């Protein structure tokens, strides 16, 4: 069987490209390592020296607020030198290929690439063509994967709810276009979550979901009833081709999370969203800004989780 390209021959993580296929022990190690980094943000000097002397290149070919910024903060807290390539002003705009761009940045002694790209598989391609000492971390590729989001979501759930074995997590909304949903499903099923549900209209739930070990619901009440965690997803209008939905308003009528509907979940259920949010579409402002929302905690934990991922991959050689 072919080796997972993210792992070296000792089973150690050298790239983070997808959560799919990673053993539970690797995910537990990332979450446990992240918990040791949370307190770094509370110190006067918010730094540890683990990546001192290393150069981390952020290559964001798609827009981002949370992921790009928290990767930069995380790398700086690990004492790395961080370069954010301004893609719009780079020679990508003149037609330079992805691999030529990476080869030229590698010639500047890059040690790690953090990559967001609209094409699924772009981080894999880079990892295949990098020198053995260079590490690649996927910051979201097409509809495929957003592994650090899946990990920071798992971290947030573990922080607020403890053991995954007793938990029901409902992922609600535009699952079809969501790399976050896929990464969460792989993370939560690997970590032993009791039940993962995906909830949405038939047109926005892909057909391979049941095969991924999740329960599929096309009714919001059924989907979130008794859930410990309700994770809402953004309606990704920019990735939709054709009429998958009558309108955002129609979607909100059937699947938008309101405080009234949240009562179908457990009384202590938490509400999550990876951001950015369409307020009033997949989630009401009263829920997003309310006491059950842990959306901003997700963002904060993203720093520690990304510190953990970068320090772990940098600590292993191919
Ligand atoms: N959750 C997430 O990926 O947000 P950004 O697109 O702002 O990075």
mmCIF file of C-alpha atoms and ligand atoms in Angstrom:
data_model
loop_
_atom_site.group_PDB
_atom_site.id
_atom_site.type_symbol
_atom_site.label_atom_id
_atom_site.label_comp_id
_atom_site.label_asym_id
_atom_site.label_seq_id
_atom_site.Cartn_x
_atom_site.Cartn_y
_atom_site.Cartn_z
ATOM 1 C CA UNK A 1 0.000 0.000 0.000
ATOM 2 C CA UNK A 2 1.335 3.488 -0.873
ATOM 3 C CA UNK A 3 2.555 5.483 2.127
ATOM 4 C CA UNK A 4 0.556 8.537 3.163
ATOM 5 C CA UNK A 5 2.655 11.397 1.659
ATOM 6 C CA UNK A 6 2.171 13.433 4.831
ATOM 7 C CA UNK A 7 4.071 10.909 6.958
ATOM 8 C CA UNK A 8 7.729 9.842 6.889
ATOM 9 C CA UNK A 9 8.777 6.207 7.136
ATOM 10 C CA UNK A 10 8.510 6.410 10.933
ATOM 11 C CA UNK A 11 4.881 7.541 10.694
ATOM 12 C CA UNK A 12 5.757 11.107 11.731
ATOM 13 C CA UNK A 13 3.959 14.121 10.265
ATOM 14 C CA UNK A 14 6.147 16.032 7.786
ATOM 15 C CA UNK A 15 3.392 17.889 5.883
ATOM 16 C CA UNK A 16 -0.247 18.576 6.770
ATOM 17 C CA UNK A 17 -2.235 18.212 3.554
ATOM 18 C CA UNK A 18 -5.466 16.546 4.694
ATOM 19 C CA UNK A 19 -6.857 14.923 7.825
ATOM 20 C CA UNK A 20 -8.023 11.955 5.753
ATOM 21 C CA UNK A 21 -5.890 8.920 6.470
ATOM 22 C CA UNK A 22 -4.087 10.357 9.506
ATOM 23 C CA UNK A 23 -4.089 8.057 12.534
ATOM 24 C CA UNK A 24 -5.908 9.088 15.718
ATOM 25 C CA UNK A 25 -2.557 9.203 17.546
ATOM 26 C CA UNK A 26 -1.340 11.951 15.185
ATOM 27 C CA UNK A 27 -4.513 14.008 15.699
ATOM 28 C CA UNK A 28 -4.348 13.542 19.492
ATOM 29 C CA UNK A 29 -0.691 14.624 19.440
ATOM 30 C CA UNK A 30 -1.580 17.834 17.550
ATOM 31 C CA UNK A 31 -4.437 18.669 19.949
ATOM 32 C CA UNK A 32 -2.326 17.880 23.024
ATOM 33 C CA UNK A 33 0.563 19.966 21.691
ATOM 34 C CA UNK A 34 -1.844 22.842 20.947
ATOM 35 C CA UNK A 35 -3.002 22.811 24.554
ATOM 36 C CA UNK A 36 0.588 23.505 25.636
ATOM 37 C CA UNK A 37 0.688 26.594 23.383
ATOM 38 C CA UNK A 38 -2.575 28.253 24.490
ATOM 39 C CA UNK A 39 -0.907 30.000 27.435
ATOM 40 C CA UNK A 40 1.854 31.503 25.233
ATOM 41 C CA UNK A 41 -0.670 34.153 24.163
ATOM 42 C CA UNK A 42 -1.115 35.245 27.795
ATOM 43 C CA UNK A 43 2.584 35.923 28.376
ATOM 44 C CA UNK A 44 4.240 39.336 28.285
ATOM 45 C CA UNK A 45 6.627 37.968 25.650
ATOM 46 C CA UNK A 46 4.407 35.904 23.382
ATOM 47 C CA UNK A 47 7.162 33.789 21.860
ATOM 48 C CA UNK A 48 8.795 30.384 22.028
ATOM 49 C CA UNK A 49 11.975 29.627 20.045
ATOM 50 C CA UNK A 50 10.911 26.437 18.245
ATOM 51 C CA UNK A 51 11.127 27.854 14.691
ATOM 52 C CA UNK A 52 13.890 30.394 15.297
ATOM 53 C CA UNK A 53 15.958 30.793 12.127
ATOM 54 C CA UNK A 54 13.277 29.190 9.922
ATOM 55 C CA UNK A 55 11.466 30.975 7.089
ATOM 56 C CA UNK A 56 7.728 30.403 6.658
ATOM 57 C CA UNK A 57 6.135 31.570 3.399
ATOM 58 C CA UNK A 58 2.377 32.223 3.393
ATOM 59 C CA UNK A 59 1.016 31.679 -0.134
ATOM 60 C CA UNK A 60 -2.666 32.632 -0.164
ATOM 61 C CA UNK A 61 -4.019 32.384 -3.711
ATOM 62 C CA UNK A 62 -7.559 32.780 -2.276
ATOM 63 C CA UNK A 63 -8.802 35.422 0.134
ATOM 64 C CA UNK A 64 -8.616 34.844 3.854
ATOM 65 C CA UNK A 65 -8.941 36.773 7.090
ATOM 66 C CA UNK A 66 -8.761 34.210 9.900
ATOM 67 C CA UNK A 67 -6.497 31.531 8.454
ATOM 68 C CA UNK A 68 -3.813 33.761 6.947
ATOM 69 C CA UNK A 69 -3.605 36.001 9.990
ATOM 70 C CA UNK A 70 -3.541 33.222 12.577
ATOM 71 C CA UNK A 71 -0.892 31.324 10.586
ATOM 72 C CA UNK A 72 1.220 34.490 10.588
ATOM 73 C CA UNK A 73 0.693 35.055 14.312
ATOM 74 C CA UNK A 74 1.410 31.387 15.034
ATOM 75 C CA UNK A 75 4.638 31.383 13.014
ATOM 76 C CA UNK A 76 5.797 34.605 14.711
ATOM 77 C CA UNK A 77 4.999 33.163 18.151
ATOM 78 C CA UNK A 78 7.234 30.245 17.195
ATOM 79 C CA UNK A 79 9.951 32.855 16.354
ATOM 80 C CA UNK A 80 10.008 32.100 12.600
ATOM 81 C CA UNK A 81 10.654 34.718 9.914
ATOM 82 C CA UNK A 82 7.345 35.076 8.058
ATOM 83 C CA UNK A 83 6.826 36.225 4.486
ATOM 84 C CA UNK A 84 3.364 36.845 3.086
ATOM 85 C CA UNK A 85 3.490 36.747 -0.693
ATOM 86 C CA UNK A 86 1.080 39.342 -2.078
ATOM 87 C CA UNK A 87 -0.351 37.136 -4.811
ATOM 88 C CA UNK A 88 -2.176 39.952 -6.611
ATOM 89 C CA UNK A 89 1.120 41.891 -6.975
ATOM 90 C CA UNK A 90 3.277 38.819 -7.572
ATOM 91 C CA UNK A 91 4.443 37.428 -10.904
ATOM 92 C CA UNK A 92 1.532 34.953 -10.719
ATOM 93 C CA UNK A 93 -0.367 37.865 -12.285
ATOM 94 C CA UNK A 94 2.080 37.710 -15.223
ATOM 95 C CA UNK A 95 1.399 34.007 -15.727
ATOM 96 C CA UNK A 96 4.167 32.402 -13.648
ATOM 97 C CA UNK A 97 3.150 28.867 -12.736
ATOM 98 C CA UNK A 98 2.561 27.648 -9.206
ATOM 99 C CA UNK A 99 5.574 25.332 -9.315
ATOM 100 C CA UNK A 100 7.857 28.022 -10.754
ATOM 101 C CA UNK A 101 6.728 30.372 -7.996
ATOM 102 C CA UNK A 102 7.488 27.752 -5.361
ATOM 103 C CA UNK A 103 10.864 26.901 -6.951
ATOM 104 C CA UNK A 104 11.896 30.556 -6.822
ATOM 105 C CA UNK A 105 10.786 30.969 -3.217
ATOM 106 C CA UNK A 106 12.603 27.745 -2.352
ATOM 107 C CA UNK A 107 15.735 29.333 -3.825
ATOM 108 C CA UNK A 108 15.288 32.008 -1.119
ATOM 109 C CA UNK A 109 15.694 29.215 1.473
ATOM 110 C CA UNK A 110 12.054 28.691 2.422
ATOM 111 C CA UNK A 111 11.603 26.076 5.146
ATOM 112 C CA UNK A 112 7.802 25.902 5.099
ATOM 113 C CA UNK A 113 4.978 26.832 2.746
ATOM 114 C CA UNK A 114 1.475 27.528 4.051
ATOM 115 C CA UNK A 115 -0.775 27.294 1.012
ATOM 116 C CA UNK A 116 -4.359 28.263 0.230
ATOM 117 C CA UNK A 117 -5.488 27.650 -3.325
ATOM 118 C CA UNK A 118 -8.759 27.379 -5.231
ATOM 119 C CA UNK A 119 -7.571 24.152 -6.901
ATOM 120 C CA UNK A 120 -7.999 20.975 -4.870
ATOM 121 C CA UNK A 121 -4.638 19.228 -4.634
ATOM 122 C CA UNK A 122 -2.401 22.303 -5.054
ATOM 123 C CA UNK A 123 -0.650 21.756 -1.677
ATOM 124 C CA UNK A 124 -0.046 18.066 -2.607
ATOM 125 C CA UNK A 125 1.554 19.172 -5.854
ATOM 126 C CA UNK A 126 3.871 21.553 -4.008
ATOM 127 C CA UNK A 127 4.781 18.895 -1.437
ATOM 128 C CA UNK A 128 5.701 16.479 -4.250
ATOM 129 C CA UNK A 129 8.102 19.006 -5.785
ATOM 130 C CA UNK A 130 9.751 20.461 -2.673
ATOM 131 C CA UNK A 131 13.160 19.558 -1.288
ATOM 132 C CA UNK A 132 12.964 16.965 1.517
ATOM 133 C CA UNK A 133 13.658 19.533 4.252
ATOM 134 C CA UNK A 134 10.716 21.773 3.175
ATOM 135 C CA UNK A 135 7.320 21.325 4.812
ATOM 136 C CA UNK A 136 3.906 22.139 3.341
ATOM 137 C CA UNK A 137 0.774 22.977 5.309
ATOM 138 C CA UNK A 138 -2.584 23.139 3.552
ATOM 139 C CA UNK A 139 -4.546 26.270 4.500
ATOM 140 C CA UNK A 140 -7.553 25.252 2.359
ATOM 141 C CA UNK A 141 -7.628 23.809 -1.171
ATOM 142 C CA UNK A 142 -10.746 24.084 -3.300
ATOM 143 C CA UNK A 143 -13.590 22.011 -1.903
ATOM 144 C CA UNK A 144 -11.162 19.339 -0.766
ATOM 145 C CA UNK A 145 -9.643 20.028 2.614
ATOM 146 C CA UNK A 146 -9.002 22.622 5.317
ATOM 147 C CA UNK A 147 -7.152 20.491 7.826
ATOM 148 C CA UNK A 148 -6.134 23.143 10.360
ATOM 149 C CA UNK A 149 -9.766 24.341 10.496
ATOM 150 C CA UNK A 150 -10.880 20.764 11.184
ATOM 151 C CA UNK A 151 -8.260 20.494 13.918
ATOM 152 C CA UNK A 152 -9.074 23.825 15.548
ATOM 153 C CA UNK A 153 -12.751 22.884 15.492
ATOM 154 C CA UNK A 154 -11.938 19.553 17.136
ATOM 155 C CA UNK A 155 -9.806 21.394 19.699
ATOM 156 C CA UNK A 156 -12.693 23.772 20.441
ATOM 157 C CA UNK A 157 -15.166 20.901 20.833
ATOM 158 C CA UNK A 158 -12.793 19.018 23.141
ATOM 159 C CA UNK A 159 -12.215 22.188 25.178
ATOM 160 C CA UNK A 160 -15.919 22.837 25.760
ATOM 161 C CA UNK A 161 -17.316 19.297 25.727
ATOM 162 C CA UNK A 162 -14.537 16.898 26.708
ATOM 163 C CA UNK A 163 -14.573 13.313 25.500
ATOM 164 C CA UNK A 164 -15.685 12.877 21.870
ATOM 165 C CA UNK A 165 -17.113 9.423 22.624
ATOM 166 C CA UNK A 166 -20.350 10.857 24.033
ATOM 167 C CA UNK A 167 -20.924 13.633 21.538
ATOM 168 C CA UNK A 168 -23.327 14.260 18.677
ATOM 169 C CA UNK A 169 -22.100 16.932 16.249
ATOM 170 C CA UNK A 170 -24.446 18.351 13.588
ATOM 171 C CA UNK A 171 -22.816 20.106 10.601
ATOM 172 C CA UNK A 172 -25.470 22.267 8.968
ATOM 173 C CA UNK A 173 -25.645 24.051 5.614
ATOM 174 C CA UNK A 174 -23.684 24.059 2.377
ATOM 175 C CA UNK A 175 -21.813 20.801 2.874
ATOM 176 C CA UNK A 176 -21.347 20.331 -0.879
ATOM 177 C CA UNK A 177 -18.874 23.186 -1.273
ATOM 178 C CA UNK A 178 -17.331 22.949 2.176
ATOM 179 C CA UNK A 179 -13.737 21.780 2.652
ATOM 180 C CA UNK A 180 -14.346 22.582 6.337
ATOM 181 C CA UNK A 181 -17.145 19.999 6.517
ATOM 182 C CA UNK A 182 -14.935 17.301 4.970
ATOM 183 C CA UNK A 183 -12.040 18.030 7.305
ATOM 184 C CA UNK A 184 -14.345 18.050 10.308
ATOM 185 C CA UNK A 185 -15.916 14.749 9.304
ATOM 186 C CA UNK A 186 -12.499 13.094 8.961
ATOM 187 C CA UNK A 187 -11.284 14.608 12.254
ATOM 188 C CA UNK A 188 -14.384 13.855 14.310
ATOM 189 C CA UNK A 189 -14.890 10.284 13.066
ATOM 190 C CA UNK A 190 -11.175 9.509 13.609
ATOM 191 C CA UNK A 191 -11.283 11.014 17.108
ATOM 192 C CA UNK A 192 -14.217 8.745 17.983
ATOM 193 C CA UNK A 193 -17.185 11.127 17.994
ATOM 194 C CA UNK A 194 -20.345 9.168 18.819
ATOM 195 C CA UNK A 195 -22.372 10.623 15.944
ATOM 196 C CA UNK A 196 -21.627 13.102 13.175
ATOM 197 C CA UNK A 197 -24.585 14.387 11.160
ATOM 198 C CA UNK A 198 -24.666 16.497 8.032
ATOM 199 C CA UNK A 199 -27.787 18.570 7.595
ATOM 200 C CA UNK A 200 -28.898 20.491 4.514
ATOM 201 C CA UNK A 201 -31.025 20.535 1.391
ATOM 202 C CA UNK A 202 -30.512 17.608 -1.002
ATOM 203 C CA UNK A 203 -28.768 19.884 -3.511
ATOM 204 C CA UNK A 204 -26.123 20.936 -0.960
ATOM 205 C CA UNK A 205 -25.253 17.552 0.561
ATOM 206 C CA UNK A 206 -22.901 15.412 -1.563
ATOM 207 C CA UNK A 207 -23.792 11.799 -2.256
ATOM 208 C CA UNK A 208 -20.678 10.290 -0.605
ATOM 209 C CA UNK A 209 -21.552 11.447 2.923
ATOM 210 C CA UNK A 210 -23.127 8.210 4.205
ATOM 211 C CA UNK A 211 -20.021 6.327 2.998
ATOM 212 C CA UNK A 212 -17.931 8.661 5.192
ATOM 213 C CA UNK A 213 -19.720 7.314 8.249
ATOM 214 C CA UNK A 214 -22.049 10.227 8.921
ATOM 215 C CA UNK A 215 -25.837 10.452 9.234
ATOM 216 C CA UNK A 216 -27.477 12.536 6.517
ATOM 217 C CA UNK A 217 -30.543 14.672 7.399
ATOM 218 C CA UNK A 218 -32.486 16.928 5.061
ATOM 219 C CA UNK A 219 -34.614 18.412 7.847
ATOM 220 C CA UNK A 220 -33.126 20.889 10.344
ATOM 221 C CA UNK A 221 -35.226 19.739 13.302
ATOM 222 C CA UNK A 222 -34.253 16.104 12.802
ATOM 223 C CA UNK A 223 -30.642 17.104 12.145
ATOM 224 C CA UNK A 224 -29.967 19.151 15.276
ATOM 225 C CA UNK A 225 -32.309 17.404 17.737
ATOM 226 C CA UNK A 226 -30.296 16.324 20.754
ATOM 227 C CA UNK A 227 -27.011 17.607 19.306
ATOM 228 C CA UNK A 228 -24.178 18.674 21.630
ATOM 229 C CA UNK A 229 -22.572 20.795 18.937
ATOM 230 C CA UNK A 230 -24.258 22.656 16.071
ATOM 231 C CA UNK A 231 -21.732 23.715 13.450
ATOM 232 C CA UNK A 232 -23.198 26.062 10.847
ATOM 233 C CA UNK A 233 -21.536 26.555 7.465
ATOM 234 C CA UNK A 234 -21.465 29.503 5.113
ATOM 235 C CA UNK A 235 -23.542 29.368 1.972
ATOM 236 C CA UNK A 236 -20.686 29.545 -0.585
ATOM 237 C CA UNK A 237 -22.373 31.451 -3.372
ATOM 238 C CA UNK A 238 -19.019 32.051 -5.112
ATOM 239 C CA UNK A 239 -18.523 28.298 -5.629
ATOM 240 C CA UNK A 240 -22.065 27.590 -6.849
ATOM 241 C CA UNK A 241 -22.641 26.985 -10.517
ATOM 242 C CA UNK A 242 -26.260 26.584 -11.597
ATOM 243 C CA UNK A 243 -29.394 26.893 -9.494
ATOM 244 C CA UNK A 244 -28.644 24.741 -6.457
ATOM 245 C CA UNK A 245 -30.957 26.863 -4.331
ATOM 246 C CA UNK A 246 -34.014 29.020 -5.035
ATOM 247 C CA UNK A 247 -32.419 31.836 -2.953
ATOM 248 C CA UNK A 248 -30.490 32.573 0.241
ATOM 249 C CA UNK A 249 -33.795 33.593 1.818
ATOM 250 C CA UNK A 250 -35.339 30.223 0.975
ATOM 251 C CA UNK A 251 -32.316 28.493 2.507
ATOM 252 C CA UNK A 252 -32.631 30.615 5.662
ATOM 253 C CA UNK A 253 -36.320 29.750 5.996
ATOM 254 C CA UNK A 254 -35.587 26.020 6.141
ATOM 255 C CA UNK A 255 -32.031 25.774 7.496
ATOM 256 C CA UNK A 256 -31.065 29.114 9.105
ATOM 257 C CA UNK A 257 -30.195 28.722 12.795
ATOM 258 C CA UNK A 258 -32.347 30.897 15.051
ATOM 259 C CA UNK A 259 -32.579 30.872 18.840
ATOM 260 C CA UNK A 260 -36.011 29.276 18.533
ATOM 261 C CA UNK A 261 -34.642 26.406 16.437
ATOM 262 C CA UNK A 262 -31.545 26.035 18.619
ATOM 263 C CA UNK A 263 -33.902 24.766 21.342
ATOM 264 C CA UNK A 264 -34.099 21.494 19.376
ATOM 265 C CA UNK A 265 -30.456 20.824 20.302
ATOM 266 C CA UNK A 266 -29.343 19.945 23.850
ATOM 267 C CA UNK A 267 -29.809 22.788 26.361
ATOM 268 C CA UNK A 268 -26.029 23.135 26.730
ATOM 269 C CA UNK A 269 -25.223 22.755 23.039
ATOM 270 C CA UNK A 270 -22.503 25.011 21.666
ATOM 271 C CA UNK A 271 -22.759 26.782 18.310
ATOM 272 C CA UNK A 272 -19.814 26.969 15.918
ATOM 273 C CA UNK A 273 -19.090 28.543 12.537
ATOM 274 C CA UNK A 274 -15.732 28.601 10.694
ATOM 275 C CA UNK A 275 -16.389 32.087 9.305
ATOM 276 C CA UNK A 276 -16.875 34.235 7.377
ATOM 277 C CA UNK A 277 -20.555 34.415 8.293
ATOM 278 C CA UNK A 278 -23.571 35.421 6.220
ATOM 279 C CA UNK A 279 -25.574 36.924 9.098
ATOM 280 C CA UNK A 280 -29.278 36.198 8.765
ATOM 281 C CA UNK A 281 -28.715 33.392 6.232
ATOM 282 C CA UNK A 282 -27.154 30.299 7.825
ATOM 283 C CA UNK A 283 -27.199 31.830 11.313
ATOM 284 C CA UNK A 284 -29.065 34.687 13.003
ATOM 285 C CA UNK A 285 -27.065 37.451 14.660
ATOM 286 C CA UNK A 286 -28.838 36.659 17.955
ATOM 287 C CA UNK A 287 -27.314 33.151 17.890
ATOM 288 C CA UNK A 288 -23.915 34.190 16.534
ATOM 289 C CA UNK A 289 -23.511 36.881 19.199
ATOM 290 C CA UNK A 290 -25.317 34.898 21.899
ATOM 291 C CA UNK A 291 -24.090 32.936 24.929
ATOM 292 C CA UNK A 292 -23.966 29.553 23.186
ATOM 293 C CA UNK A 293 -21.695 30.777 20.403
ATOM 294 C CA UNK A 294 -18.008 29.754 20.576
ATOM 295 C CA UNK A 295 -17.183 31.212 17.169
ATOM 296 C CA UNK A 296 -14.543 33.647 18.413
ATOM 297 C CA UNK A 297 -13.044 30.956 20.656
ATOM 298 C CA UNK A 298 -12.501 28.938 17.483
ATOM 299 C CA UNK A 299 -10.483 31.816 16.049
ATOM 300 C CA UNK A 300 -8.353 32.160 19.191
ATOM 301 C CA UNK A 301 -7.670 28.413 19.432
ATOM 302 C CA UNK A 302 -6.620 28.529 15.781
ATOM 303 C CA UNK A 303 -3.360 30.211 16.833
ATOM 304 C CA UNK A 304 -2.351 27.421 19.217
ATOM 305 C CA UNK A 305 -3.445 24.678 16.815
ATOM 306 C CA UNK A 306 -1.444 26.218 13.964
ATOM 307 C CA UNK A 307 1.567 26.613 16.265
ATOM 308 C CA UNK A 308 1.241 22.922 17.069
ATOM 309 C CA UNK A 309 1.009 21.866 13.418
ATOM 310 C CA UNK A 310 3.965 23.987 12.302
ATOM 311 C CA UNK A 311 6.199 22.941 15.195
ATOM 312 C CA UNK A 312 5.366 19.255 14.726
ATOM 313 C CA UNK A 313 5.994 19.101 10.972
ATOM 314 C CA UNK A 314 9.170 21.197 11.320
ATOM 315 C CA UNK A 315 10.450 18.773 13.943
ATOM 316 C CA UNK A 316 10.458 15.806 11.570
ATOM 317 C CA UNK A 317 12.475 15.097 8.442
ATOM 318 C CA UNK A 318 11.278 13.288 5.326
HETATM 319 N N1 LIG B 1 -12.377 29.822 8.345
HETATM 320 C C1 LIG B 1 -11.641 30.367 7.351
HETATM 321 O O1 LIG B 1 -10.960 29.658 6.585
HETATM 322 O O2 LIG B 1 -11.725 31.720 7.289
HETATM 323 P P1 LIG B 1 -10.862 32.631 6.292
HETATM 324 O O3 LIG B 1 -11.324 32.313 4.888
HETATM 325 O O4 LIG B 1 -11.112 34.046 6.693
HETATM 326 O O5 LIG B 1 -9.437 32.217 6.458
#
